[in-house]
Short mmCIF file of C-alpha atoms in Angstrom, two decimals:
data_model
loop_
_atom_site.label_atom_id
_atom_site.label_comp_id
_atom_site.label_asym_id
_atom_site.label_seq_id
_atom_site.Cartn_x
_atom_site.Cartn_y
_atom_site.Cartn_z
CA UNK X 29 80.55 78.84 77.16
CA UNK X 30 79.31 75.75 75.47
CA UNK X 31 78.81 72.52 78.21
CA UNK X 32 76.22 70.87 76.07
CA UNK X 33 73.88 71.74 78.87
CA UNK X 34 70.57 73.02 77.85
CA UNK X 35 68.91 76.00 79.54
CA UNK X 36 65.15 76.50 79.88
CA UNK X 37 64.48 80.07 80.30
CA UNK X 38 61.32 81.72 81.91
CA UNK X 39 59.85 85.01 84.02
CA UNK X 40 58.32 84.59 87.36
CA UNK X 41 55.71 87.62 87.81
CA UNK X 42 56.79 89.78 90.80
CA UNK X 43 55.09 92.71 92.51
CA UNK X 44 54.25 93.86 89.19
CA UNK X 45 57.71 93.33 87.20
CA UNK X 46 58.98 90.16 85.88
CA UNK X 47 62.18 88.38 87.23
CA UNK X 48 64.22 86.57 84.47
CA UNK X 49 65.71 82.57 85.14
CA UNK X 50 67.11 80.09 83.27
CA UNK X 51 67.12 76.49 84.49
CA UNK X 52 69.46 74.46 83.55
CA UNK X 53 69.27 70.54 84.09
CA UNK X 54 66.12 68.83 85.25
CA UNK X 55 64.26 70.55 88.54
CA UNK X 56 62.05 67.34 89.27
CA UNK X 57 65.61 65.15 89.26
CA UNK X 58 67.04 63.33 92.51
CA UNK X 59 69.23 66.28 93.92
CA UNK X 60 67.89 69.56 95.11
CA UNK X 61 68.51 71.93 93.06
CA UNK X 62 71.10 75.58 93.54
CA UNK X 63 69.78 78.80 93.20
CA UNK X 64 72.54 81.21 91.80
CA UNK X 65 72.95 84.70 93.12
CA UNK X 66 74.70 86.95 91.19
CA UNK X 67 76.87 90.08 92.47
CA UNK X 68 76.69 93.70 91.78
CA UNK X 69 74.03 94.43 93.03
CA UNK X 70 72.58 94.87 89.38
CA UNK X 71 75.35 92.94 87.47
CA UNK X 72 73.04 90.41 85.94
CA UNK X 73 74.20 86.51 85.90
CA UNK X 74 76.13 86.11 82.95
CA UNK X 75 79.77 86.11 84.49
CA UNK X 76 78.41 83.39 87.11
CA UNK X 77 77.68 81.52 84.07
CA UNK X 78 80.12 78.31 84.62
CA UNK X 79 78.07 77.03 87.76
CA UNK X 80 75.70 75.48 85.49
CA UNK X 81 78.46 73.06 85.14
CA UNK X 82 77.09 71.49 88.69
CA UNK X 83 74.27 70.28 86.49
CA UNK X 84 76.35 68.13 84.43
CA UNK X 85 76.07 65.44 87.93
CA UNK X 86 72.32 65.56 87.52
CA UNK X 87 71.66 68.79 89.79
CA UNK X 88 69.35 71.97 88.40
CA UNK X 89 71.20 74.97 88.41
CA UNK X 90 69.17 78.08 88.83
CA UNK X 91 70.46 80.96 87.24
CA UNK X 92 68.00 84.60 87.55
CA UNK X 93 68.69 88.26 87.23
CA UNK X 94 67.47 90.37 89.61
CA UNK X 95 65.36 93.21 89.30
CA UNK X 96 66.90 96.18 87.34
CA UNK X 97 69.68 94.09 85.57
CA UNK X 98 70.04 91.62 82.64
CA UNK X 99 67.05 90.27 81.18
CA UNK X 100 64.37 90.98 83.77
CA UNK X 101 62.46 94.34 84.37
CA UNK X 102 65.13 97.35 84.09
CA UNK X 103 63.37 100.10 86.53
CA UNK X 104 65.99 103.34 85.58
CA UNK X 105 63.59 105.84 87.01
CA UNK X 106 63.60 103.97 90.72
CA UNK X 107 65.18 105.80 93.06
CA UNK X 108 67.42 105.14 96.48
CA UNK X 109 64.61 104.29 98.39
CA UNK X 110 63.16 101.23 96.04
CA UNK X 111 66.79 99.38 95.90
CA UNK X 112 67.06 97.54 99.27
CA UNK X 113 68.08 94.11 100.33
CA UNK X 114 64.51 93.40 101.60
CA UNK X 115 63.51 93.76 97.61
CA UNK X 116 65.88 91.12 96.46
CA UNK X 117 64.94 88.54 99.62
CA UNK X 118 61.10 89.04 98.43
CA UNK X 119 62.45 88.69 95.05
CA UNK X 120 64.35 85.01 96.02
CA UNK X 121 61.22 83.70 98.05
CA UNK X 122 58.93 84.76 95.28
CA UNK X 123 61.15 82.40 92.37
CA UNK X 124 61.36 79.74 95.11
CA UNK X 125 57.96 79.54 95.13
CA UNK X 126 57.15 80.54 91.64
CA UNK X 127 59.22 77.50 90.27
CA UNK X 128 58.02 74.99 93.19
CA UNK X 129 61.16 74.34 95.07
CA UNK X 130 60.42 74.97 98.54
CA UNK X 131 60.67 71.12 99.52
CA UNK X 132 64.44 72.14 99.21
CA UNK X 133 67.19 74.35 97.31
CA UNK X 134 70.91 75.12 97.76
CA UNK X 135 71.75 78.81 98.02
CA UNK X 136 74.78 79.54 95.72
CA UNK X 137 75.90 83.80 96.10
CA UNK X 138 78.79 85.73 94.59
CA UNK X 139 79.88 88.79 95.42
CA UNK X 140 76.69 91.07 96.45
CA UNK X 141 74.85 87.94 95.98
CA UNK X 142 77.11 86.26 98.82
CA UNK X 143 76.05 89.23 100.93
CA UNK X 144 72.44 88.95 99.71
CA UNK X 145 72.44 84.91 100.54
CA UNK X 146 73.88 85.58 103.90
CA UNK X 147 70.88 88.46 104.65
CA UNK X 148 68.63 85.32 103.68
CA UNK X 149 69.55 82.60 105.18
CA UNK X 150 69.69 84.57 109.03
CA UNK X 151 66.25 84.73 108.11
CA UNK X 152 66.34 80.80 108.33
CA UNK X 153 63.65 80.69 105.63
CA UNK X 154 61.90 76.82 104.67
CA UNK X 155 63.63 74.29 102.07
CA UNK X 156 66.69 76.02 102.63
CA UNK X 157 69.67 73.54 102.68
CA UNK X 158 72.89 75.04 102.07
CA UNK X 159 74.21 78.19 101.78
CA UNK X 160 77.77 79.04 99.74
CA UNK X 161 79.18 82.34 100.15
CA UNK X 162 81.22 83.18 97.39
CA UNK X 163 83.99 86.06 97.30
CA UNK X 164 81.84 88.04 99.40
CA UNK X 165 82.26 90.83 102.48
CA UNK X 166 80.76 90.70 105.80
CA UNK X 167 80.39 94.39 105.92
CA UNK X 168 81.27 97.11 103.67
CA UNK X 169 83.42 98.93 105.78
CA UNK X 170 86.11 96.34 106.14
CA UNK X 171 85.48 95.46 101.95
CA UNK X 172 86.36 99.49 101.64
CA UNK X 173 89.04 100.01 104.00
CA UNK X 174 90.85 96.83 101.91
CA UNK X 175 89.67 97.92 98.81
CA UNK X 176 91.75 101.19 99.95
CA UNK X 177 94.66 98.79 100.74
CA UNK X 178 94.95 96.78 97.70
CA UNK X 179 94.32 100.27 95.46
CA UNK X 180 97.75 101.67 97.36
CA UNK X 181 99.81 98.79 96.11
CA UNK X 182 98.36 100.01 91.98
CA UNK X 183 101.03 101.88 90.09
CA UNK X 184 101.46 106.04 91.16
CA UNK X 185 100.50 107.10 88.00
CA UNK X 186 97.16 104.58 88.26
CA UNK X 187 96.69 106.02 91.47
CA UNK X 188 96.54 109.36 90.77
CA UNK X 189 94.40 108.94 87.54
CA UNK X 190 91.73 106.92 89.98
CA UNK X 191 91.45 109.99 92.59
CA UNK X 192 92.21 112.68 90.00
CA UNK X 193 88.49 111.85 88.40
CA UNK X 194 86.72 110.80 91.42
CA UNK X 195 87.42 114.34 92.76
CA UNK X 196 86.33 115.88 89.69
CA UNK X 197 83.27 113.48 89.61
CA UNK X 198 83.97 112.59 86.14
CA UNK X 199 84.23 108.78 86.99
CA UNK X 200 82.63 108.42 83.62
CA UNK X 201 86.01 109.37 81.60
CA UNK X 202 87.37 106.79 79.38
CA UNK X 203 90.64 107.16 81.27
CA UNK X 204 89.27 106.51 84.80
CA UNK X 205 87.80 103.58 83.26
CA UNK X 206 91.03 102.74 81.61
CA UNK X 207 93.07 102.67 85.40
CA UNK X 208 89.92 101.21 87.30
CA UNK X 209 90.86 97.93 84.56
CA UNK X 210 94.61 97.81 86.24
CA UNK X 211 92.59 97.03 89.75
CA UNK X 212 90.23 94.60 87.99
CA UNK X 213 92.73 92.40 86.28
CA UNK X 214 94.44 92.10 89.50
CA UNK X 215 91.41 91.70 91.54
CA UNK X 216 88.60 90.84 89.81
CA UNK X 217 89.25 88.47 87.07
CA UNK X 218 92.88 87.33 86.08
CA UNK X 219 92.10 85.75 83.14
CA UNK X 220 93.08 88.15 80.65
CA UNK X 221 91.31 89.28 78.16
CA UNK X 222 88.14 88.50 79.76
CA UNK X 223 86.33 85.67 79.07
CA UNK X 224 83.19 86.55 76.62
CA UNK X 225 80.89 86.14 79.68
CA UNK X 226 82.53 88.58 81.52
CA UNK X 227 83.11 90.76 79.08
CA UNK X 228 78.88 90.67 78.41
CA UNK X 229 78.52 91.10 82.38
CA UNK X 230 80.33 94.73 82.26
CA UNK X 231 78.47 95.40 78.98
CA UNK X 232 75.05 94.92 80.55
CA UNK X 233 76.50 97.24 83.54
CA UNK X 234 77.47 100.10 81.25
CA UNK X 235 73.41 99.69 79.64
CA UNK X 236 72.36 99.26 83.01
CA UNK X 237 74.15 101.05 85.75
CA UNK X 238 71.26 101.99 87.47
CA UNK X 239 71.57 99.55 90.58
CA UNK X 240 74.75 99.15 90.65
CA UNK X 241 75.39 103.06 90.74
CA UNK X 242 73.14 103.51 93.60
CA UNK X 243 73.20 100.29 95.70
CA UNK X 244 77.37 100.01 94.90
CA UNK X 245 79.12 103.54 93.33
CA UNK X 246 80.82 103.70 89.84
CA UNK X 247 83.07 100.54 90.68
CA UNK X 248 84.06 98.72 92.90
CA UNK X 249 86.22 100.16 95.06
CA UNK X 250 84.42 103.47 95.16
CA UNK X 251 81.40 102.94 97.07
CA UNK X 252 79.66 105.49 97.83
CA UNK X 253 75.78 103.87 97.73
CA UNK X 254 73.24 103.24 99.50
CA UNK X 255 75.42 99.68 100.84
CA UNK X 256 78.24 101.69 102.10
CA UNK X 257 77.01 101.06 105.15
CA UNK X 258 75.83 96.89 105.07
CA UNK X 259 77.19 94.66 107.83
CA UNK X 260 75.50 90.96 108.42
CA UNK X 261 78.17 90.44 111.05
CA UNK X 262 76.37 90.70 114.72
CA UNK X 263 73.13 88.70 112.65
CA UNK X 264 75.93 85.63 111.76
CA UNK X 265 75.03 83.34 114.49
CA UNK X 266 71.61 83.13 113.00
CA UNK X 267 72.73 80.85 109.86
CA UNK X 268 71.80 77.15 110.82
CA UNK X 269 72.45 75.71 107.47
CA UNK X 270 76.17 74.32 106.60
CA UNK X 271 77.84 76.97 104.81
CA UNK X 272 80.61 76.63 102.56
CA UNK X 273 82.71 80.04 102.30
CA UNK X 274 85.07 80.45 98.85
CA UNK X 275 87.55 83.17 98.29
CA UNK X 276 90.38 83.84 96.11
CA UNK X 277 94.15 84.64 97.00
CA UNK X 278 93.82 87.64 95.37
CA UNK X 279 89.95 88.37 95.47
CA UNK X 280 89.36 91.90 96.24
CA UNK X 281 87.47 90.04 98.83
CA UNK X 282 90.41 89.65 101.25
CA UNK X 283 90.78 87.76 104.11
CA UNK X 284 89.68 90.53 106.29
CA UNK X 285 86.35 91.15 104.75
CA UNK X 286 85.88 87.46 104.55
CA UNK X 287 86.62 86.20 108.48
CA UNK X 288 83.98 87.08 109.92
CA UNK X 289 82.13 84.67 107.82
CA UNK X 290 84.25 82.02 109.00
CA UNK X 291 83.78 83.40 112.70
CA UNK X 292 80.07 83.84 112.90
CA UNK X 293 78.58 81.24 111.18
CA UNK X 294 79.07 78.05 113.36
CA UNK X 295 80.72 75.01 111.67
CA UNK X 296 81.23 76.92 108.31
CA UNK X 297 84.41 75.90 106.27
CA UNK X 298 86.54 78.64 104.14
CA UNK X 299 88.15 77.14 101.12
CA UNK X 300 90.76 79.64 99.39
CA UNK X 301 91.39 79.29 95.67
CA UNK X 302 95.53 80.26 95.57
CA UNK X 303 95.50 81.45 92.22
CA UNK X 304 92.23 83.17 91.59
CA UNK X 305 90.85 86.49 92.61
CA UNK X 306 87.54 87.95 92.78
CA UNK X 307 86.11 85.04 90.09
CA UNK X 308 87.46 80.76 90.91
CA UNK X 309 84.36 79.76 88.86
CA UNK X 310 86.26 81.29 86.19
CA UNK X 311 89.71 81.65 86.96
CA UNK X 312 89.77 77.80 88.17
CA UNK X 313 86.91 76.35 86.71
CA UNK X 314 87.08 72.83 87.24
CA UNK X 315 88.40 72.59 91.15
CA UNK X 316 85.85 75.26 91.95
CA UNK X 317 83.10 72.96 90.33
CA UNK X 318 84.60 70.21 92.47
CA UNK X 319 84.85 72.05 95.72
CA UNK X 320 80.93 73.29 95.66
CA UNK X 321 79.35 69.82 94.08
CA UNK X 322 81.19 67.80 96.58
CA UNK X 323 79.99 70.27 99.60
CA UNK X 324 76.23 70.12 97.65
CA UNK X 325 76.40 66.51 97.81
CA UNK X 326 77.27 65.66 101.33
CA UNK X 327 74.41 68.01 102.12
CA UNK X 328 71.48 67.12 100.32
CA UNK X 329 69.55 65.22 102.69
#
C-alpha cells in the first residue's frame, strides 16, 4: 500500500526476545500517538496496515508484531503455558515505555488485539487515552456459538467438507483450506482477491502458525485453544477511557459477540460499517480512517 508515508522500523528488547515496530509519522509531533494491535493472536500487523493512514493528519501510528509472529522473535518450541494474555499486556507496557510514550497513547485493537486492548485498558494503566475496539468479541463463547451460526448459512457441500476434516483432524488438507476461504470471503475480508497485505498476513500464518494454533485453533471458526474459554465481560465496567467500538455488517464479529462491549463499557459508542465484514480498514478504507481520526481527535487532551 503506498501513502507516501514513511515508516521507521525498530526492536524494543523484551524479557529476552525482541518485539518488532514500525513508526510511522513523527512520535515527538502535537497529537498523541496510536498504538496498533493486531489480531490473531499471532497474525502479525501487516493486514492492519491502512491505519497508518491516521498519520497522514500529523498523528504517529504505531504498528508492532507481537511475540511469535511477523518480524519479531518466532518462539515455535513454546508451549500452551508461555502464550497468555498477561505476555502480550507486559509486551504493550514494555514498547510504551521502550519508545517513551507514557505521557499519552491511543490504543487502536483488531480482532484478538480488540480483545487484548480491552484486557489492558481494565487494567486502567498510565498515558492511556483512548481505547478502539475493532471487530472484536467479548468472550469466546458467544464469538463460537455465532461463528457456528454464520458457518450453517455456507453451502451443504462447504459444510460438510469443513466437519468432514475437522473430524478426521486433517484441518491441514488443501481442501479444508479451500471451503474455510468460502467463510472468509464472506466474513473476513470481502474484497476479493485479497488485497496484497492480506494476502502476506495469511502467508506469515501458514510460516508461523504457532500462536495462532494454540492461543486460536486452525481458523477461525474452529477454536479449540487455549482462548476458547476468554471473556472480559464481568471486568467491562473497569474501562474509564472513551472507547470507540467498530464492527462490520457482516464481520464474523456479529452483533452478539460485540454488545456487550457496548453494554459494559460506560459511554462507549458502536459504529457499524454496512458493507464491510471482519476488515472496514480495508473493505472501507477511507470512512473507517474518518470515523477513528475524528474519535482520536476529540480525545486527545
Amino acid at each position: 500500500m503506498s501513502s507516501g508515508i514513511v515508516g521507521k522500523e525498530g526492536r524494543a528488547g523484551f524479557k529476552g526476545y525482541e518485539t518488532w515496530y514500525r513508526i510511522s509519522g513523527e512520535l515527538d509531533g502535537k497529537k498523541p500517538p496510536v498504538v496498533i494491535l493486531h489480531g490473531g493472536p499471532g497474525v502479525a500487523h501487516n493486514y492492519v496496515d491502512a491505519y497508518k493512514l491516521l498519520a497522514r493528519d500529523g498523528r504517529a501510528v504505531i504498528h508492532y508484531d507481537q511475540l511469535g509472529c511477523g518480524n519479531s522473535t518466532l518462539l515455535p518450541e513454546k508451549g500452551a503455558d508461555f502464550w497468555t494474555p498477561q505476555l502480550f499486556i507486559d509486551e504493550l507496557e514494555n514498547l510504551v515505555d521502550h519508545l517513551g510514550i507514557r505521557a499519552g497513547f491511543h490504543v487502536l485493537g483488531q480482532s484478538w488485539g480488540g480483545m487484548l486492548g480491552a484486557e489492558y485498558a481494565v487494567l486502567q494503566p498510565k498515558g492511556l487515552k483512548t481505547l478502539t475496539i475493532a471487530n472484536s468479541p467479548a468472550s469466546m463463547k458467544l464469538w463460537v456459538e455465532e461463528a457456528n451460526r454464520l458457518r450453517a448459512d455456507l453451502p451443504k457441500d462447504v459444510q460438510e467438507t469443513l466437519t468432514r476434516h475437522e473430524n478426521a483432524g486433517t484441518t491441514d488438507d488443501p481442501e479444508y483450506q479451500q471451503a474455510t476461504m468460502v467463510f472468509y470471503e464472506r466474513h473476513v475480508c470481502r474484497v476479493v482477491p485479497f488485497p496484497p497485505e492480506v494476502v502476506e498476513t495469511f502467508d506469515q500464518v501458514a510460516r508461523n502458525p504457532t500462536v495462532y494454533n494454540v492461543m486460536n485453533g486452525p481458523n477461525e471458526f474452529h477454536v479449540i485453544g487455549t482462548l476458547k474459554n476468554w471473556s472480559v465481560i464481568d471486568r467491562l465496567p473497569l474501562v474509564e477511557v472513551p472507547t470507540l467500538i467498530i464492527s462490520g455488517r457482516h464481520d464474523e464479529a456479529t452483533p452478539a459477540t460485540v454488545q456487550p462491549y457496548k453494554d459494559g463499557i460506560k459511554g462507549s459508542r458502536w459504529q457499524i460499517f454496512e458493507h464491510s465484514s471482519h476488515m472496514p480498514h480495508v473493505e472501507e478504507q477511507e470512512e473507517c480512517m474518518r470515523v477513528v481520526g475524528a474519535f482520536l481527535d476529540q480525545n486527545d487532551n
